[in-house]
Amino acid sequence: MKRSEYQEIFSKISKMVDGLAVIANERGEVTVSAAGEKTTKLPTPSMVCLMDTLASGEPVGVRVDEGITICVMHLSANRWLVLDNSQTVAKAAQQKKAIINALPFIAQIAGGDATLFNREGIRENAFFPDGSENVAAIGEYQELYSKTLKEMRPSIGPAFFAEGASAVRVPITEEYGLAFNNKQSNQRQKRLLDESRRHQYARYHMEDIIGISAAINKAKSIARNAARTQSTVLVNGETGTGKELFAQAIHNASDRSAQPFIAINCGAIPENLVESILFGYAEGAFTGAKKSGNIGAFEQANSGTLFLDEISEMPFDLQVRLLRAIQEREITRVGESTPVKIDVRIIASTNRDMKVLVEEGGFRPDLYFRLNVLTVDIPSLRERTDDIVPLFDYFLHKFAKMMSKSGFYLEFSPQVLDVLKKYEWPGNVRELQNCAEYAINMLETGDNTIDVRHLPYYILDGEGAVKDGYSSYEEYMYNREHEFLAKAYKECGGNKSKMAKQLGVNRTTLLRMLKKHELG
């Protein structure tokens, strides 16, 4: 038989086994192959299989190496047939890799977790809808995964630990399968429906209040006790301490948690609209009123909780109506005379000393005493310095995930800890959160720890008190930010792309900052 005929035969054999098909001598030198190469050596695994077979004296030998099955067979004299399924294994590995690479996109489209599992029912890879790897899920066992591969039949059913969500499990090969669910999407949809029905959603719980200090634990203990009652609660605390966080946590820990939570900022509403927003109004009650009228916050919160933020800013003449609504459990819409019965739990908050305000005549004493049944005093951050580290660490990881910098090693140096503890935090937890967000923005490729150079410049100048004669923390921050931007603008010669890179912010954010400060 001619060599060309051998090559044609071995080309067909190679396609049939989807891998190597050659004739080799006892030294492992290939003498005939589909490609017709001149003398070449067998691949190492095939060479090992040939040598082992020769040593055994058997005419046939089989070896499995990294999933590839190799077979050698003695033909005649110094001629051995060598076969393997390397192409099949390579294609299977390529297919599996492609599916793994697609998992983040599958998770995003499905709106839940996407997983690759093996025949033992173990998760080998898992991703969240935001594209990040769900490391905690890797290695988990689920009986239904194993069952899916044993039966080689796709299945769909309820997702575990996610009421109302669905999970799909699909066998890809006998060795692995793909599973995904719509857990997060389902939760978001339920939340949107709740918000639509309840107008607002209380998303924070007691476990979201981060801290280990005695001061914060005392506040949480009082909040838990308050959640067990129907009494009115007054939450006291400086700006940025988390008063609404506590209000939502009390609501979610109460037996009203499945009912509406409505938040009204009494200091942010124009005085002429406070009454209609709280109590609602009838058709034609005032110019611009909706034709059908509108229910107010009390009716929206019926059977749930009404959170009155910055209650100290409530107009004095409306305080009587608020007192009556709380005492009589009924309200009257603006432009109507018929009262409406309500069942609402009131939680109010303030950053002012209410006793002083009452003494000065700025707040009605009878309303103050009606609101001040249960009091939750939230400590300032400078009163709970033990909580700075866990809070800062929490915010760092939160913003790292949001900015796709989760791969950075988010420890911080002892110098950073020293600076954070010395600073007085006039803006409290909210300011600490802003500081963490700034630090994540400043991280560059190769940074493996948060250092002082990643902190906002104004924190590094010492004690953190409002300086230079500024009348407020906001004014102080505005002026310091202006100085910072103006310096960068000068150093970069007005080049906005260069500025954005130097400051570690995207161009859109920079343009907004420059517009705010009327620069460039």
Coordinates of C-alpha atoms in Angstrom, one line a residue:
M1 CA 0.0 0.0 0.0
K2 CA 1.3 3.4 -0.9
R3 CA 2.2 6.0 1.8
S4 CA -0.5 8.4 0.4
E5 CA -3.1 5.6 0.9
Y6 CA -2.0 5.1 4.5
Q7 CA -2.3 8.8 5.1
E8 CA -5.8 8.9 3.7
I9 CA -6.8 5.9 5.9
F10 CA -5.3 7.5 9.0
S11 CA -7.0 10.8 8.2
K12 CA -10.3 9.0 8.4
I13 CA -9.3 7.1 11.5
S14 CA -8.2 10.4 13.1
K15 CA -11.6 11.9 12.4
M16 CA -13.4 8.8 13.6
V17 CA -11.6 8.8 17.0
D18 CA -11.5 12.6 17.0
G19 CA -7.9 12.7 18.0
L20 CA -4.5 11.2 17.3
A21 CA -4.2 8.2 14.9
V22 CA -0.6 7.2 13.9
I23 CA 1.7 4.3 13.5
A24 CA 4.9 4.4 15.6
N25 CA 7.9 2.2 16.2
E26 CA 9.1 0.9 19.5
R27 CA 11.2 4.1 20.1
G28 CA 8.0 6.2 19.9
E29 CA 8.9 7.6 16.5
V30 CA 5.9 8.3 14.3
T31 CA 6.3 6.6 10.9
V32 CA 2.8 7.1 9.4
S33 CA 0.2 9.8 10.3
A34 CA -2.7 11.6 8.7
A35 CA -0.6 14.7 8.1
G36 CA 2.3 12.8 6.6
E37 CA 5.0 14.4 8.7
K38 CA 8.5 13.2 8.6
T39 CA 9.7 11.2 11.6
T40 CA 8.3 12.8 14.8
K41 CA 8.0 11.7 18.4
L42 CA 4.8 10.7 20.1
P43 CA 3.3 13.1 22.6
T44 CA 4.5 12.3 26.1
P45 CA 1.3 10.6 27.4
S46 CA 1.2 8.4 24.3
M47 CA 4.9 7.6 24.7
V48 CA 4.4 6.6 28.3
C49 CA 1.5 4.3 27.3
L50 CA 3.7 2.7 24.6
M51 CA 6.6 2.1 26.9
D52 CA 4.3 0.6 29.6
T53 CA 2.8 -1.7 27.1
L54 CA 6.1 -2.8 25.8
A55 CA 7.3 -3.5 29.3
S56 CA 4.2 -5.6 30.1
G57 CA 4.6 -7.7 27.0
E58 CA 0.9 -7.2 26.2
P59 CA -0.2 -6.5 22.6
V60 CA -2.6 -3.8 23.6
G61 CA -2.3 -1.0 26.2
V62 CA -4.7 1.7 27.5
R63 CA -4.0 4.8 29.5
V64 CA -6.1 7.7 30.7
D65 CA -4.2 11.0 31.1
E66 CA -6.0 14.2 32.1
G67 CA -9.2 12.9 30.7
I68 CA -7.7 11.8 27.4
T69 CA -7.9 8.0 26.6
I70 CA -4.9 6.6 24.8
C71 CA -4.8 3.2 23.2
V72 CA -1.7 1.4 21.6
M73 CA -2.0 -1.8 19.7
H74 CA 0.8 -4.0 18.3
L75 CA 0.4 -4.5 14.5
S76 CA 3.5 -6.3 13.3
A77 CA 7.3 -6.3 13.9
N78 CA 8.2 -2.8 15.0
R79 CA 4.9 -1.2 14.2
W80 CA 2.3 0.0 16.8
L81 CA -1.0 1.7 16.2
V82 CA -1.5 4.7 18.5
L83 CA -4.9 6.3 19.0
D84 CA -6.4 8.9 21.4
N85 CA -9.4 11.1 21.7
S86 CA -7.5 14.3 22.4
Q87 CA -9.6 16.5 20.1
T88 CA -12.8 15.4 21.7
V89 CA -11.4 16.3 25.2
A90 CA -10.0 19.6 23.9
K91 CA -13.4 20.5 22.3
A92 CA -15.2 19.5 25.5
A93 CA -12.8 21.7 27.6
Q94 CA -13.3 24.6 25.2
Q95 CA -17.0 24.2 25.4
K96 CA -17.0 24.1 29.2
K97 CA -14.7 27.2 29.3
A98 CA -17.1 29.0 27.0
I99 CA -20.0 28.2 29.3
I100 CA -18.1 29.3 32.4
N101 CA -17.2 32.6 30.6
A102 CA -20.9 33.0 29.8
L103 CA -22.1 32.5 33.4
P104 CA -21.9 36.2 34.4
F105 CA -24.1 37.1 31.3
I106 CA -26.6 34.3 32.0
A107 CA -26.8 35.5 35.6
Q108 CA -27.4 39.1 34.5
I109 CA -30.1 38.2 31.9
A110 CA -31.8 35.7 34.3
G111 CA -31.7 38.2 37.2
G112 CA -30.3 35.7 39.6
D113 CA -27.4 33.3 40.3
A114 CA -25.8 31.3 37.5
T115 CA -23.9 28.1 38.4
L116 CA -22.0 25.3 36.7
F117 CA -22.3 22.0 38.7
N118 CA -20.7 18.6 38.3
R119 CA -22.1 15.0 38.4
E120 CA -21.7 14.9 42.2
G121 CA -24.1 17.8 42.5
I122 CA -21.3 20.2 43.6
R123 CA -21.1 23.8 42.4
E124 CA -17.8 24.4 40.5
N125 CA -18.5 28.0 39.5
A126 CA -21.1 30.6 40.5
F127 CA -21.8 34.2 39.7
F128 CA -24.1 37.0 40.8
P129 CA -26.2 39.1 38.4
D130 CA -23.7 42.0 38.7
G131 CA -21.0 39.7 37.2
S132 CA -19.0 39.2 40.4
E133 CA -18.1 35.7 41.4
N134 CA -20.2 34.1 44.2
V135 CA -17.2 32.5 46.0
A136 CA -19.3 31.4 49.0
A137 CA -21.5 29.2 46.8
I138 CA -18.6 27.3 45.2
G139 CA -18.4 23.8 46.7
E140 CA -22.0 23.7 47.8
Y141 CA -23.9 20.5 47.2
Q142 CA -27.5 20.2 45.9
E143 CA -29.2 16.9 45.3
L144 CA -31.2 18.2 42.4
Y145 CA -28.0 18.9 40.5
S146 CA -26.9 15.3 40.8
K147 CA -30.4 14.1 39.9
T148 CA -30.4 16.3 36.8
L149 CA -27.2 14.6 35.4
K150 CA -28.2 11.1 36.4
E151 CA -31.5 11.5 34.5
M152 CA -30.0 13.7 31.8
R153 CA -33.2 15.7 31.8
P154 CA -33.6 19.5 32.3
S155 CA -35.8 20.6 35.2
I156 CA -37.5 23.8 36.3
G157 CA -38.8 24.4 39.8
P158 CA -38.8 26.8 42.8
A159 CA -35.5 28.3 43.8
F160 CA -34.3 27.4 47.3
F161 CA -34.5 30.2 50.0
A162 CA -36.3 32.6 47.6
E163 CA -40.1 32.5 47.7
G164 CA -41.7 33.0 44.3
A165 CA -38.4 32.6 42.4
S166 CA -37.7 29.9 39.8
A167 CA -34.6 27.8 39.1
V168 CA -33.7 26.0 35.9
R169 CA -31.2 23.1 35.8
V170 CA -29.9 21.9 32.4
P171 CA -27.5 18.9 31.8
I172 CA -24.8 19.9 29.3
T173 CA -22.8 16.6 29.4
E174 CA -22.8 13.6 31.7
E175 CA -20.1 15.4 33.6
Y176 CA -21.5 18.8 34.2
G177 CA -24.6 21.0 33.9
L178 CA -25.8 24.6 34.1
A179 CA -28.3 26.1 36.6
F180 CA -29.6 29.6 37.0
N181 CA -32.5 31.3 38.8
N182 CA -34.3 34.7 38.8
K183 CA -34.0 35.2 42.6
Q184 CA -32.7 38.8 42.6
S185 CA -35.0 39.8 39.7
N186 CA -38.0 38.3 41.5
Q187 CA -37.0 40.1 44.7
R188 CA -36.7 43.4 42.9
Q189 CA -40.0 42.9 41.2
K190 CA -41.7 42.1 44.5
R191 CA -40.1 45.2 46.0
L192 CA -41.3 47.4 43.1
L193 CA -44.8 46.0 43.6
D194 CA -44.5 46.7 47.3
E195 CA -43.3 50.2 46.6
S196 CA -46.1 50.8 44.1
R197 CA -48.7 49.6 46.6
R198 CA -47.1 51.0 49.7
H199 CA -45.4 54.1 48.1
Q200 CA -42.2 53.5 50.0
Y201 CA -40.1 50.5 51.0
A202 CA -38.3 50.1 54.4
R203 CA -35.2 48.3 53.3
Y204 CA -33.1 48.5 56.4
H205 CA -33.2 46.0 59.3
M206 CA -31.5 45.8 62.7
E207 CA -28.7 43.8 61.3
D208 CA -27.9 46.7 58.9
I209 CA -26.9 48.9 61.9
I210 CA -23.2 48.2 62.0
G211 CA -21.2 48.7 65.2
I212 CA -19.8 47.0 68.2
S213 CA -19.5 49.9 70.7
A214 CA -21.5 50.0 73.9
A215 CA -23.2 53.3 72.7
I216 CA -24.6 51.9 69.5
N217 CA -25.6 48.6 71.2
K218 CA -27.6 50.5 73.8
A219 CA -29.4 52.4 71.0
K220 CA -30.1 49.2 69.2
S221 CA -31.4 47.5 72.3
I222 CA -33.9 50.4 72.9
A223 CA -34.9 50.3 69.2
R224 CA -35.6 46.5 69.5
N225 CA -37.8 47.2 72.6
A226 CA -39.6 50.0 70.7
A227 CA -40.3 47.6 67.8
R228 CA -42.3 45.4 70.1
T229 CA -44.8 48.1 71.0
Q230 CA -47.2 50.5 69.2
S231 CA -46.0 53.6 71.0
T232 CA -44.7 56.7 69.3
V233 CA -40.9 56.9 69.0
L234 CA -38.7 60.0 68.9
V235 CA -35.2 59.4 67.4
N236 CA -32.6 61.9 68.4
G237 CA -29.3 62.3 66.7
E238 CA -26.9 64.6 64.8
T239 CA -27.0 65.0 61.1
G240 CA -25.6 61.9 59.4
T241 CA -25.9 59.5 62.4
G242 CA -28.6 57.3 60.7
K243 CA -31.9 58.3 62.1
E244 CA -34.0 57.0 59.2
L245 CA -31.9 53.8 59.3
F246 CA -33.1 53.3 62.8
A247 CA -36.7 54.2 61.9
Q248 CA -36.8 51.7 59.1
A249 CA -35.2 49.0 61.3
I250 CA -37.8 49.6 64.0
H251 CA -40.6 49.3 61.4
N252 CA -39.2 46.1 59.9
A253 CA -38.8 44.5 63.4
S254 CA -42.4 45.3 64.3
D255 CA -45.6 43.5 63.6
R256 CA -46.3 46.2 61.0
S257 CA -43.3 45.2 58.8
A258 CA -45.6 43.9 56.0
Q259 CA -47.5 47.2 55.9
P260 CA -46.5 50.6 54.4
F261 CA -43.6 52.7 55.7
I262 CA -43.9 56.3 54.6
A263 CA -41.2 58.8 55.2
I264 CA -41.8 62.6 55.2
N265 CA -39.0 65.2 55.6
C266 CA -40.8 68.0 57.3
G267 CA -37.9 70.3 56.7
A268 CA -37.7 69.7 52.9
I269 CA -41.4 70.4 52.1
P270 CA -42.5 74.0 51.4
E271 CA -44.6 75.2 54.3
N272 CA -47.7 75.8 52.2
L273 CA -47.7 72.1 51.1
V274 CA -47.0 70.4 54.4
E275 CA -50.7 70.2 55.4
S276 CA -51.9 68.7 52.0
I277 CA -49.0 66.2 51.9
L278 CA -49.6 65.0 55.4
F279 CA -53.4 65.0 55.4
G280 CA -54.4 64.9 51.7
Y281 CA -56.8 67.2 50.0
A282 CA -60.2 67.2 48.3
E283 CA -61.0 68.1 44.7
G284 CA -60.6 71.8 44.1
A285 CA -59.1 72.4 47.6
F286 CA -56.6 74.8 46.2
T287 CA -55.2 76.0 42.8
G288 CA -53.3 73.2 41.1
A289 CA -55.0 70.5 43.1
K290 CA -55.7 67.2 41.3
K291 CA -59.2 67.0 40.0
S292 CA -59.9 63.8 42.0
G293 CA -58.1 65.0 45.1
N294 CA -55.3 63.1 46.8
I295 CA -54.7 61.0 49.9
G296 CA -52.0 62.2 52.2
A297 CA -49.1 60.5 54.0
F298 CA -51.3 59.4 57.0
E299 CA -53.7 57.5 54.7
Q300 CA -50.8 56.1 52.7
A301 CA -49.3 54.8 55.9
N302 CA -52.5 53.4 57.2
S303 CA -51.9 50.2 59.2
G304 CA -48.1 50.8 58.9
T305 CA -45.6 53.4 60.0
L306 CA -45.3 57.2 59.3
F307 CA -41.8 58.5 59.7
L308 CA -41.7 62.3 60.3
D309 CA -38.0 63.3 59.7
E310 CA -36.9 66.7 61.1
I311 CA -40.1 67.0 63.1
S312 CA -38.6 70.1 64.7
E313 CA -39.2 72.0 61.4
M314 CA -42.9 71.3 61.4
P315 CA -44.8 74.7 61.0
F316 CA -46.1 75.8 64.4
D317 CA -49.7 76.2 63.3
L318 CA -49.8 72.6 61.9
Q319 CA -48.5 71.1 65.1
V320 CA -52.0 71.3 66.6
R321 CA -53.5 69.2 63.7
L322 CA -50.6 66.7 64.0
L323 CA -51.3 66.4 67.7
R324 CA -55.0 65.8 67.1
A325 CA -54.3 63.2 64.4
I326 CA -52.0 61.2 66.8
Q327 CA -54.4 61.5 69.7
E328 CA -57.7 60.9 67.9
R329 CA -56.3 58.5 65.3
E330 CA -58.2 60.3 62.6
I331 CA -57.4 63.0 60.0
T332 CA -59.4 65.4 57.8
R333 CA -58.3 66.1 54.3
V334 CA -57.8 69.7 53.3
G335 CA -61.1 71.0 51.8
E336 CA -63.2 68.3 53.5
S337 CA -65.0 68.1 56.8
T338 CA -65.5 64.4 57.2
P339 CA -62.8 62.8 59.3
V340 CA -61.1 59.6 58.2
K341 CA -60.1 56.9 60.7
I342 CA -56.4 55.9 60.6
D343 CA -54.2 53.3 62.3
V344 CA -50.7 54.7 62.0
R345 CA -47.6 54.2 64.2
I346 CA -45.6 57.5 64.4
I347 CA -41.8 57.6 64.4
A348 CA -40.3 61.1 64.5
S349 CA -36.7 62.3 64.4
T350 CA -34.8 65.4 65.0
N351 CA -31.2 66.7 65.1
R352 CA -32.1 69.5 67.5
D353 CA -32.5 69.7 71.3
M354 CA -36.3 69.5 71.5
K355 CA -36.4 70.6 75.2
V356 CA -34.6 73.8 74.3
L357 CA -36.8 74.3 71.3
V358 CA -39.9 73.9 73.5
E359 CA -38.5 76.4 76.1
E360 CA -37.8 78.9 73.3
G361 CA -41.4 78.6 72.1
G362 CA -40.5 77.0 68.7
F363 CA -42.4 73.7 69.4
R364 CA -45.6 72.9 71.2
P365 CA -44.9 71.2 74.6
D366 CA -48.0 69.0 74.3
L367 CA -47.0 67.7 70.9
Y368 CA -43.4 67.1 72.2
F369 CA -44.6 65.1 75.1
R370 CA -46.9 63.1 72.9
L371 CA -44.0 62.3 70.5
N372 CA -41.5 61.6 73.3
V373 CA -43.0 58.4 74.6
L374 CA -40.0 56.2 73.6
T375 CA -36.7 57.9 72.9
V376 CA -33.9 56.4 70.9
D377 CA -30.7 58.5 71.2
I378 CA -28.2 57.7 68.4
P379 CA -24.6 58.5 69.4
S380 CA -22.4 60.6 67.2
L381 CA -19.5 58.9 65.5
R382 CA -17.0 60.6 67.9
E383 CA -18.9 58.9 70.8
R384 CA -18.5 55.5 69.2
T385 CA -15.0 55.4 67.9
D386 CA -14.9 51.6 68.2
D387 CA -17.3 51.5 65.3
I388 CA -15.1 53.5 62.9
V389 CA -13.1 50.5 61.7
P390 CA -16.0 48.1 61.0
L391 CA -18.0 50.9 59.4
F392 CA -15.1 52.0 57.2
D393 CA -14.4 48.4 56.2
Y394 CA -18.1 47.9 55.3
F395 CA -18.3 51.0 53.2
L396 CA -15.0 50.2 51.4
H397 CA -16.3 46.8 50.3
K398 CA -19.7 48.3 49.4
F399 CA -18.1 50.9 47.0
A400 CA -15.5 48.5 45.7
K401 CA -18.3 46.2 44.5
M402 CA -20.2 49.1 43.0
M403 CA -17.1 50.4 41.2
S404 CA -16.0 46.9 40.0
K405 CA -12.9 47.1 42.2
S406 CA -13.7 44.0 44.3
G407 CA -10.4 42.4 43.3
F408 CA -8.4 45.0 45.2
Y409 CA -7.0 43.9 48.6
L410 CA -9.0 46.2 50.8
E411 CA -7.0 46.4 54.0
F412 CA -5.9 49.7 55.4
S413 CA -2.7 50.7 56.9
P414 CA -2.2 51.6 60.7
Q415 CA -1.6 55.2 59.6
V416 CA -5.1 55.3 58.1
L417 CA -6.6 53.9 61.3
D418 CA -4.8 56.6 63.3
V419 CA -6.1 59.4 61.0
L420 CA -9.6 58.0 61.1
K421 CA -9.7 57.8 64.9
K422 CA -8.2 61.3 65.4
Y423 CA -10.7 63.0 63.0
E424 CA -13.8 64.3 64.7
W425 CA -16.3 63.5 62.0
P426 CA -18.7 66.4 62.1
G427 CA -20.7 64.7 59.4
N428 CA -20.8 61.5 61.3
V429 CA -21.4 58.1 59.6
R430 CA -22.5 59.8 56.4
E431 CA -19.2 61.6 56.2
L432 CA -17.3 58.4 56.9
Q433 CA -19.2 56.8 54.0
N434 CA -18.2 59.6 51.7
C435 CA -14.6 59.2 52.9
A436 CA -14.6 55.4 52.0
E437 CA -16.2 56.2 48.6
Y438 CA -13.4 58.7 47.9
A439 CA -10.7 56.2 48.9
I440 CA -12.1 53.6 46.5
N441 CA -12.1 56.2 43.7
M442 CA -8.4 56.9 44.4
L443 CA -7.3 53.3 44.2
E444 CA -5.1 52.6 41.2
T445 CA -4.0 49.3 39.6
G446 CA -1.4 47.7 41.8
D447 CA -2.6 49.2 45.0
N448 CA -3.1 46.5 47.6
T449 CA -4.0 48.5 50.6
I450 CA -5.8 51.7 51.6
D451 CA -3.1 54.3 52.6
V452 CA -3.3 57.9 53.8
R453 CA -2.8 59.1 50.2
H454 CA -6.2 57.6 49.3
L455 CA -8.0 59.7 52.0
P456 CA -9.6 63.1 51.3
Y457 CA -7.2 65.9 51.9
Y458 CA -9.3 67.7 54.5
I459 CA -9.2 64.7 56.8
L460 CA -5.4 64.7 56.9
D461 CA -5.1 68.2 58.3
G462 CA -5.9 67.1 61.8
E463 CA -8.8 67.4 64.1
G464 CA -11.8 67.6 61.7
A465 CA -13.5 70.6 63.3
V466 CA -15.1 73.2 61.0
K467 CA -12.5 75.9 60.5
D468 CA -11.7 79.1 58.8
G469 CA -14.8 80.8 60.1
Y470 CA -17.3 78.8 57.9
S471 CA -20.8 78.8 59.3
S472 CA -21.6 75.2 58.5
Y473 CA -20.0 71.9 57.7
E474 CA -21.5 72.1 54.1
E475 CA -19.9 75.5 53.5
Y476 CA -16.6 74.2 54.8
M477 CA -16.7 71.2 52.5
Y478 CA -17.7 73.3 49.5
N479 CA -14.8 75.6 49.9
R480 CA -12.3 72.9 50.5
E481 CA -13.5 71.0 47.4
H482 CA -13.3 74.2 45.4
E483 CA -9.7 74.7 46.5
F484 CA -8.9 71.1 45.6
L485 CA -10.4 71.4 42.1
A486 CA -8.9 74.8 41.4
K487 CA -5.4 73.4 42.3
A488 CA -5.9 70.4 40.0
Y489 CA -7.2 72.6 37.2
K490 CA -4.1 74.8 37.4
E491 CA -1.7 71.8 37.5
C492 CA -3.4 70.1 34.5
G493 CA -3.6 73.4 32.5
G494 CA -7.3 73.0 32.2
N495 CA -7.0 69.6 30.5
K496 CA -10.1 67.8 31.7
S497 CA -9.1 64.3 30.6
K498 CA -5.8 64.7 32.5
M499 CA -7.7 66.1 35.5
A500 CA -10.1 63.2 35.6
K501 CA -7.2 60.7 35.5
Q502 CA -5.3 62.6 38.3
L503 CA -8.3 62.8 40.6
G504 CA -9.5 59.3 39.9
V505 CA -13.0 60.2 38.8
N506 CA -14.7 59.7 35.5
R507 CA -15.1 62.6 33.1
T508 CA -18.9 63.0 33.6
T509 CA -18.4 63.4 37.4
L510 CA -15.6 65.8 36.8
L511 CA -17.6 68.0 34.5
R512 CA -20.4 68.1 37.0
M513 CA -18.0 69.1 39.8
L514 CA -16.5 71.8 37.6
K515 CA -19.9 73.2 36.7
K516 CA -20.8 73.3 40.4
H517 CA -17.7 75.3 41.2
E518 CA -17.9 77.4 38.0
L519 CA -14.4 76.3 36.9
G520 CA -13.4 75.8 33.2

